[in-house]
Amino acid sequence: MIKIDHLVKNYGANCAVDDISFEIARGEIVGFLGPNGAGKSTTMNILTGYLSSTAGRVTVDGINVLDDPLEVKRRIGYLPEQPPLYLDMTVEEYLIFVYNLKGCTFNRTKHLEEICEVVKIQDVYHRVIRNLSKGYRQRVGIAQALVGNPPVIIFDEPTVGLDPKQIIEIRNLIRTLGKDHTVILSTHILQEVQAVCDRILIINKGRIVADERTENINRAAEGTRRYEAMICGPQREVLNLLRNRPDIAFAEALPARDGDAYGYRIEAKPGMDMRKGLFRALAEKGWPLIGLEAMGMSLEDVFISIVDQASAPAAKAAKGDRRARPSGKQTEHDIARSILDATAEEQKKIAPYTGDED
Ligand code: ADP
Ligand code: MG
């Protein structure tokens, strides 16, 4: 449905999009994930024909954006980062305006009614947009994108600035739309793509650094490669033993303590079950293993390992030890971290839900 081929966009000397290529099949919900300034909005704006590219080729449904921008726009509903709302209009006036602008020829009343039902804005249909909450404004923005029944819908950071309840509602709405549309969701928040998308494209500094199906990420996150153990015995020596086991990739001490037992976090090497070997080795030493709990990997860990794997040899050096960094050059590992940091920041920023949506 969407094909981007060696796309480049320079703003003067600044290269915002640096030779990216990807394809999106009909019906996919794809997350476009990257830190702020990665080039997401620039790519979306080129894809939707709002911005010209420096080089490269973009086709939607086989139509080149440059050859026939109107036909491409007809196929795309776009919710830009700043929704293009006219605050002095009522929702009704605005949607009629959009309907006419797009040159639609459906039964207007019925078409707009259907859209309002999907995005749940019937209650505010006759209200002036200026007086609506941010959550409702965002829905009106989505309604605007749906006018004309475009097969492709593109959302640029659709939940920024919303409260937790509104975020969940908008994500549910996007997932519903994904059932019969091709959807691109651009965001800098990992949980958002994980909650909504089939596939995740990670962009950083204008380049695609990973392309992975969400189910693979989830499956890996459910895996049991990571454990928390309680082991009796001298902490430093136990830690030494753990770190020297051939099937253990990573071990660290935890603050947990229970008599002469200390807590440890242990990560097995991929594809290895380290439990039996560990039990025997500890028994030989006379250090009883009194607890072993599979933790699974956190979403963040999986994300980092996927970005690491997808990356060039530069990042391989960072793989063995989480703390190792080849000096100078930014690795894919650092990129993953910066997305995770942004995600954590975002979680902190989210305003507490006050209870009144409007
Ligand atoms: P994202 O949406 O991922 O946050 P953008 O596509 O908005 O990233 O920006 C990518 C890069 O291009 C950033 O470095 C940004 O400062 C730069 N940029 C974006 N728009 C313009 C513009 N109109 N003129 C100059 N530089 C721009
Ligand atoms: Mg942006």
Coordinates of C-alpha atoms and ligand atoms in Angstrom, one line a residue:
M1 CA 0.0 0.0 0.0
I2 CA 2.9 2.4 0.9
K3 CA 6.3 2.2 -0.6
I4 CA 9.1 4.5 0.4
D5 CA 12.3 4.2 -1.6
H6 CA 15.6 5.9 -0.7
L7 CA 13.8 8.9 0.7
V8 CA 16.0 11.9 1.6
K9 CA 15.1 15.3 3.1
N10 CA 17.6 18.0 3.8
Y11 CA 16.7 21.2 5.6
G12 CA 19.6 23.3 4.4
A13 CA 22.7 21.5 5.7
N14 CA 20.6 19.5 8.2
C15 CA 19.7 16.0 6.9
A16 CA 16.3 15.2 8.6
V17 CA 15.6 12.0 6.6
D18 CA 18.7 10.1 5.4
D19 CA 18.0 7.5 2.7
I20 CA 15.2 5.5 4.2
S21 CA 13.2 2.7 2.5
F22 CA 10.3 0.6 3.7
E23 CA 7.1 -0.9 2.5
I24 CA 3.7 -1.2 4.3
A25 CA 1.2 -3.8 3.2
R26 CA -2.5 -3.2 3.0
G27 CA -4.2 -3.6 6.4
E28 CA -1.0 -3.4 8.5
I29 CA -0.8 -1.2 11.6
V30 CA 2.7 0.0 11.7
G31 CA 4.4 2.0 14.5
F32 CA 6.9 4.6 13.5
L33 CA 9.0 4.8 16.7
G34 CA 11.8 7.2 17.3
P35 CA 13.1 9.9 19.7
N36 CA 12.2 13.6 19.2
G37 CA 13.9 15.0 16.1
A38 CA 14.4 11.5 14.5
G39 CA 12.6 12.6 11.3
K40 CA 9.1 11.0 11.9
S41 CA 7.0 14.1 11.2
T42 CA 9.2 15.0 8.2
T43 CA 8.6 11.5 6.8
M44 CA 4.9 11.6 7.4
N45 CA 4.6 15.1 5.8
I46 CA 6.4 13.9 2.7
L47 CA 4.3 10.7 2.6
T48 CA 1.1 12.8 2.8
G49 CA 2.3 15.2 0.1
Y50 CA 2.6 18.2 2.5
L51 CA 6.3 18.5 2.1
S52 CA 8.6 17.9 -0.9
S53 CA 11.5 15.5 -0.6
T54 CA 15.1 16.2 -1.6
A55 CA 15.4 12.7 -3.2
G56 CA 13.7 9.4 -3.4
R57 CA 10.4 8.0 -4.4
V58 CA 7.1 7.6 -2.5
T59 CA 4.1 5.7 -3.8
V60 CA 0.7 5.1 -2.2
D61 CA -1.5 2.4 -3.7
G62 CA 0.9 2.5 -6.7
I63 CA 0.6 6.2 -7.2
N64 CA 3.6 8.4 -7.1
V65 CA 3.1 11.3 -4.6
L66 CA 4.8 13.7 -7.0
D67 CA 2.9 12.5 -10.1
D68 CA -0.6 12.8 -8.6
P69 CA -0.6 14.4 -5.2
L70 CA -4.4 14.8 -5.2
E71 CA -5.1 11.1 -5.8
V72 CA -2.6 10.2 -3.0
K73 CA -4.3 12.7 -0.6
R74 CA -7.6 11.1 -1.5
R75 CA -6.3 7.8 -0.2
I76 CA -4.8 9.2 3.1
G77 CA -6.4 10.5 6.2
Y78 CA -3.9 12.5 8.1
L79 CA -3.8 13.6 11.7
P80 CA -0.7 15.9 11.9
E81 CA 1.1 16.6 15.1
Q82 CA -0.8 19.8 15.4
P83 CA -4.4 19.0 14.3
P84 CA -5.6 21.5 11.8
L85 CA -8.7 22.6 13.7
Y86 CA -10.6 25.9 13.3
L87 CA -11.4 26.7 16.9
D88 CA -14.2 29.1 16.1
M89 CA -16.3 26.5 14.3
T90 CA -18.6 24.0 15.8
V91 CA -17.6 20.4 15.3
E92 CA -20.4 20.1 12.7
E93 CA -19.4 23.2 10.8
Y94 CA -15.8 22.0 10.8
L95 CA -16.6 18.5 9.5
I96 CA -18.9 19.9 6.8
F97 CA -16.0 22.2 5.8
V98 CA -13.6 19.3 5.6
Y99 CA -16.2 17.2 3.7
N100 CA -16.5 19.9 1.1
L101 CA -12.8 20.5 1.0
K102 CA -12.2 16.8 0.2
G103 CA -14.8 17.0 -2.5
C104 CA -16.7 14.0 -1.1
T105 CA -19.9 12.8 -2.8
F106 CA -21.4 10.5 -0.2
N107 CA -24.7 11.2 1.6
R108 CA -23.1 13.8 3.8
T109 CA -25.3 13.6 6.9
K110 CA -25.0 9.8 7.0
H111 CA -21.3 9.8 6.4
L112 CA -20.6 12.4 9.1
E113 CA -22.9 10.6 11.5
E114 CA -21.1 7.3 11.0
I115 CA -17.7 9.0 11.7
C116 CA -19.0 10.7 14.8
E117 CA -20.2 7.4 16.1
V118 CA -16.8 5.7 15.5
V119 CA -14.8 8.5 17.2
K120 CA -17.5 9.1 19.8
I121 CA -18.1 12.8 19.4
Q122 CA -21.9 12.8 19.0
D123 CA -22.2 14.6 22.4
V124 CA -20.2 17.6 21.3
Y125 CA -21.3 17.8 17.7
H126 CA -22.9 21.2 18.1
R127 CA -20.2 22.6 20.4
V128 CA -17.6 25.2 19.5
I129 CA -14.2 23.4 19.1
R130 CA -12.4 26.0 21.2
N131 CA -14.4 24.9 24.3
L132 CA -13.6 21.2 23.9
S133 CA -11.0 19.4 26.0
K134 CA -7.8 18.2 24.4
G135 CA -9.1 14.7 24.3
Y136 CA -12.2 15.7 22.4
R137 CA -10.2 18.0 20.1
Q138 CA -8.0 15.1 19.2
R139 CA -11.1 13.0 18.3
V140 CA -12.3 15.8 16.1
G141 CA -8.9 15.7 14.5
I142 CA -9.3 12.0 13.9
A143 CA -12.8 12.5 12.6
Q144 CA -11.4 15.0 10.1
A145 CA -8.9 12.3 8.9
L146 CA -11.7 9.8 8.4
V147 CA -13.9 12.0 6.2
G148 CA -13.9 10.6 2.7
N149 CA -13.2 7.0 3.9
P150 CA -9.5 6.9 3.0
P151 CA -8.0 3.4 3.1
V152 CA -4.8 4.7 4.8
I153 CA -4.7 6.7 8.1
I154 CA -1.6 8.4 9.5
F155 CA -1.4 9.6 13.0
D156 CA 1.5 11.7 14.1
E157 CA 2.0 11.6 17.9
P158 CA -1.8 11.3 18.5
T159 CA -1.7 11.0 22.3
V160 CA 0.8 13.7 23.3
G161 CA -0.7 15.9 26.0
L162 CA -3.6 13.6 26.8
D163 CA -4.4 12.2 30.2
P164 CA -4.2 8.5 30.9
K165 CA -7.9 7.8 30.3
Q166 CA -7.9 9.7 27.0
I167 CA -4.7 8.0 25.9
I168 CA -6.3 4.6 26.4
E169 CA -9.4 5.7 24.5
I170 CA -7.4 7.1 21.6
R171 CA -5.3 3.9 21.4
N172 CA -8.4 1.7 21.4
L173 CA -9.9 3.9 18.7
I174 CA -6.7 3.5 16.6
R175 CA -6.8 -0.2 17.1
T176 CA -10.4 -0.3 15.9
L177 CA -9.6 1.7 12.9
G178 CA -6.7 -0.7 12.1
K179 CA -9.2 -3.5 11.5
D180 CA -10.2 -2.0 8.1
H181 CA -7.5 0.5 7.4
T182 CA -3.8 0.6 6.8
V183 CA -2.5 2.6 9.7
I184 CA 0.8 4.4 10.5
L185 CA 1.2 5.6 14.0
S186 CA 4.2 7.8 14.7
T187 CA 5.3 8.1 18.3
H188 CA 8.3 8.4 20.6
I189 CA 6.7 6.1 23.2
L190 CA 7.5 2.4 23.1
Q191 CA 4.4 1.3 25.0
E192 CA 2.2 3.1 22.5
V193 CA 3.4 1.0 19.5
Q194 CA 3.5 -2.1 21.6
A195 CA -0.1 -1.5 22.6
V196 CA -1.4 -0.8 19.1
C197 CA 0.8 -1.9 16.3
D198 CA 1.5 -5.2 14.4
R199 CA 4.9 -4.0 13.4
I200 CA 7.5 -1.5 14.6
L201 CA 9.8 0.5 12.5
I202 CA 12.4 2.3 14.6
I203 CA 13.9 5.5 13.2
N204 CA 16.8 7.5 14.6
K205 CA 18.6 10.5 13.1
G206 CA 16.8 10.0 9.9
R207 CA 17.6 6.4 9.4
I208 CA 15.6 3.2 10.0
V209 CA 17.5 1.2 12.6
A210 CA 15.1 -1.7 13.1
D211 CA 12.0 -3.3 11.6
E212 CA 10.4 -6.0 13.8
R213 CA 7.0 -7.6 14.3
T214 CA 5.4 -6.7 17.6
E215 CA 4.6 -10.3 18.3
N216 CA 8.3 -11.2 18.2
I217 CA 8.9 -8.5 20.8
N218 CA 6.1 -9.7 23.0
R219 CA 7.1 -13.4 22.7
A220 CA 10.7 -12.5 23.7
A221 CA 9.3 -10.5 26.6
E222 CA 7.3 -13.5 27.8
G223 CA 10.4 -15.8 27.6
T224 CA 12.0 -17.0 30.7
R225 CA 15.6 -16.2 30.2
R226 CA 15.8 -13.9 33.2
Y227 CA 15.6 -15.1 36.8
E228 CA 15.8 -13.8 40.3
A229 CA 17.6 -16.2 42.7
M230 CA 18.1 -16.4 46.5
I231 CA 21.4 -18.2 47.2
C232 CA 23.0 -18.9 50.6
G233 CA 26.7 -18.3 50.8
P234 CA 29.3 -15.5 50.5
Q235 CA 27.9 -12.9 48.1
R236 CA 31.1 -12.0 46.2
E237 CA 32.1 -15.6 45.6
V238 CA 28.6 -16.6 44.6
L239 CA 28.5 -13.7 42.1
N240 CA 31.9 -14.9 40.8
L241 CA 30.6 -18.4 40.3
L242 CA 27.5 -17.1 38.5
R243 CA 29.5 -14.9 36.2
N244 CA 31.8 -17.8 35.2
R245 CA 29.0 -20.2 34.3
P246 CA 29.1 -20.9 30.5
D247 CA 25.3 -20.6 30.2
I248 CA 24.9 -17.4 32.1
A249 CA 25.1 -14.1 30.2
F250 CA 24.7 -11.7 33.0
A251 CA 24.5 -11.7 36.8
E252 CA 24.3 -9.0 39.4
A253 CA 23.6 -8.8 43.1
L254 CA 20.2 -7.5 44.3
P255 CA 19.6 -5.7 47.6
A256 CA 17.3 -8.6 48.8
R257 CA 18.7 -10.5 51.8
D258 CA 17.2 -13.4 53.9
G259 CA 19.5 -14.6 56.7
D260 CA 22.7 -15.8 55.0
A261 CA 21.0 -15.8 51.5
Y262 CA 21.4 -13.0 49.1
G263 CA 19.4 -12.1 46.0
Y264 CA 20.8 -12.1 42.5
R265 CA 19.5 -11.3 39.0
I266 CA 20.6 -13.8 36.4
E267 CA 20.2 -13.8 32.7
A268 CA 20.8 -17.0 30.7
K269 CA 22.5 -17.0 27.4
P270 CA 20.0 -17.1 24.5
G271 CA 18.5 -20.6 24.0
M272 CA 20.2 -22.0 27.1
D273 CA 18.5 -23.4 30.2
M274 CA 21.0 -22.7 33.0
R275 CA 18.8 -23.9 35.9
K276 CA 20.0 -27.5 36.4
G277 CA 23.7 -26.7 35.9
L278 CA 23.4 -23.8 38.4
F279 CA 21.7 -26.1 41.0
R280 CA 24.5 -28.6 40.8
A281 CA 27.3 -26.1 40.8
L282 CA 25.9 -24.4 43.9
A283 CA 25.3 -27.8 45.6
E284 CA 28.9 -28.8 45.0
K285 CA 30.0 -25.6 46.8
G286 CA 27.6 -26.1 49.6
W287 CA 25.7 -22.9 48.8
P288 CA 22.0 -23.9 48.9
L289 CA 19.8 -22.4 46.2
I290 CA 16.6 -21.5 48.2
G291 CA 14.7 -19.6 45.6
L292 CA 14.6 -19.3 41.8
E293 CA 12.0 -17.3 40.0
A294 CA 11.6 -16.8 36.2
M295 CA 11.1 -13.1 35.6
G296 CA 10.8 -12.9 31.8
M297 CA 12.5 -9.9 30.2
S298 CA 11.1 -6.5 30.4
L299 CA 9.8 -4.9 27.3
E300 CA 12.7 -2.4 27.6
D301 CA 15.3 -5.2 27.7
V302 CA 13.7 -6.9 24.7
F303 CA 13.6 -3.7 22.8
I304 CA 17.3 -3.0 23.5
S305 CA 18.3 -6.5 22.4
I306 CA 16.3 -6.2 19.2
V307 CA 17.8 -2.8 18.4
D308 CA 21.2 -4.3 19.2
Q309 CA 20.7 -7.3 16.9
A310 CA 19.4 -5.2 14.1
S311 CA 22.3 -2.9 14.2
A312 CA 25.7 -2.8 12.5
P313 CA 28.9 -4.3 14.0
A314 CA 29.5 -1.1 15.9
A315 CA 26.8 -2.0 18.4
K316 CA 28.0 -5.6 18.8
A317 CA 30.7 -4.4 21.2
A318 CA 28.0 -3.1 23.4
K319 CA 26.1 -6.3 23.4
G320 CA 28.0 -8.5 25.9
D321 CA 28.1 -6.0 28.7
R322 CA 25.2 -3.6 29.1
R323 CA 27.5 -1.0 30.4
A324 CA 30.2 -1.2 27.7
R325 CA 30.2 1.6 25.2
P326 CA 32.6 1.9 22.3
S327 CA 33.9 5.4 22.8
G328 CA 32.8 8.3 20.6
K329 CA 30.3 6.9 18.1
Q330 CA 26.6 6.6 19.1
T331 CA 25.6 2.9 19.1
E332 CA 22.2 1.5 18.4
H333 CA 22.2 0.6 22.0
D334 CA 22.4 4.3 22.9
I335 CA 19.5 5.0 20.5
A336 CA 17.3 2.4 22.2
R337 CA 18.2 3.9 25.6
S338 CA 17.3 7.4 24.4
I339 CA 13.9 6.2 23.2
L340 CA 13.4 4.4 26.6
D341 CA 14.4 7.6 28.5
A342 CA 11.9 9.6 26.4
T343 CA 9.3 7.0 27.2
A344 CA 10.0 7.2 30.9
E345 CA 9.9 11.0 30.8
E346 CA 6.6 10.8 29.0
Q347 CA 5.2 8.6 31.7
K348 CA 6.2 11.1 34.4
K349 CA 4.7 14.0 32.4
I350 CA 1.3 12.5 32.0
A351 CA -1.1 14.6 34.0
P352 CA -3.1 12.8 36.6
Y353 CA -6.5 12.0 35.4
T354 CA -8.9 14.6 36.9
G355 CA -12.1 12.8 36.1
D356 CA -13.8 15.3 33.9
E357 CA -13.2 14.7 30.2
D358 CA -14.7 17.9 29.0
Ligands
ADP1 P1 10.3 14.0 14.8 O1 8.9 14.2 14.2 O2 10.8 12.6 14.7 O3 10.4 14.6 16.1 P2 11.0 15.9 12.7 O4 10.8 15.2 11.4 O5 10.1 17.0 13.2 O6 11.3 14.8 13.8 O7 12.5 16.6 12.6 C1 13.6 16.0 12.1 C2 14.8 17.0 12.1 O8 14.5 18.0 11.1 C3 15.0 17.7 13.4 O9 16.4 17.9 13.6 C4 14.3 19.0 13.2 O10 14.9 20.0 14.0 C5 14.5 19.3 11.7 N1 13.4 20.1 11.1 C6 12.1 19.7 11.1 N2 11.4 20.6 10.4 C7 12.3 21.5 10.0 C8 12.1 22.7 9.2 N3 10.9 23.1 8.8 N4 13.2 23.5 9.0 C9 14.4 23.1 9.4 N5 14.7 21.9 10.2 C10 13.6 21.2 10.4
MG2 MG 7.3 14.9 15.1

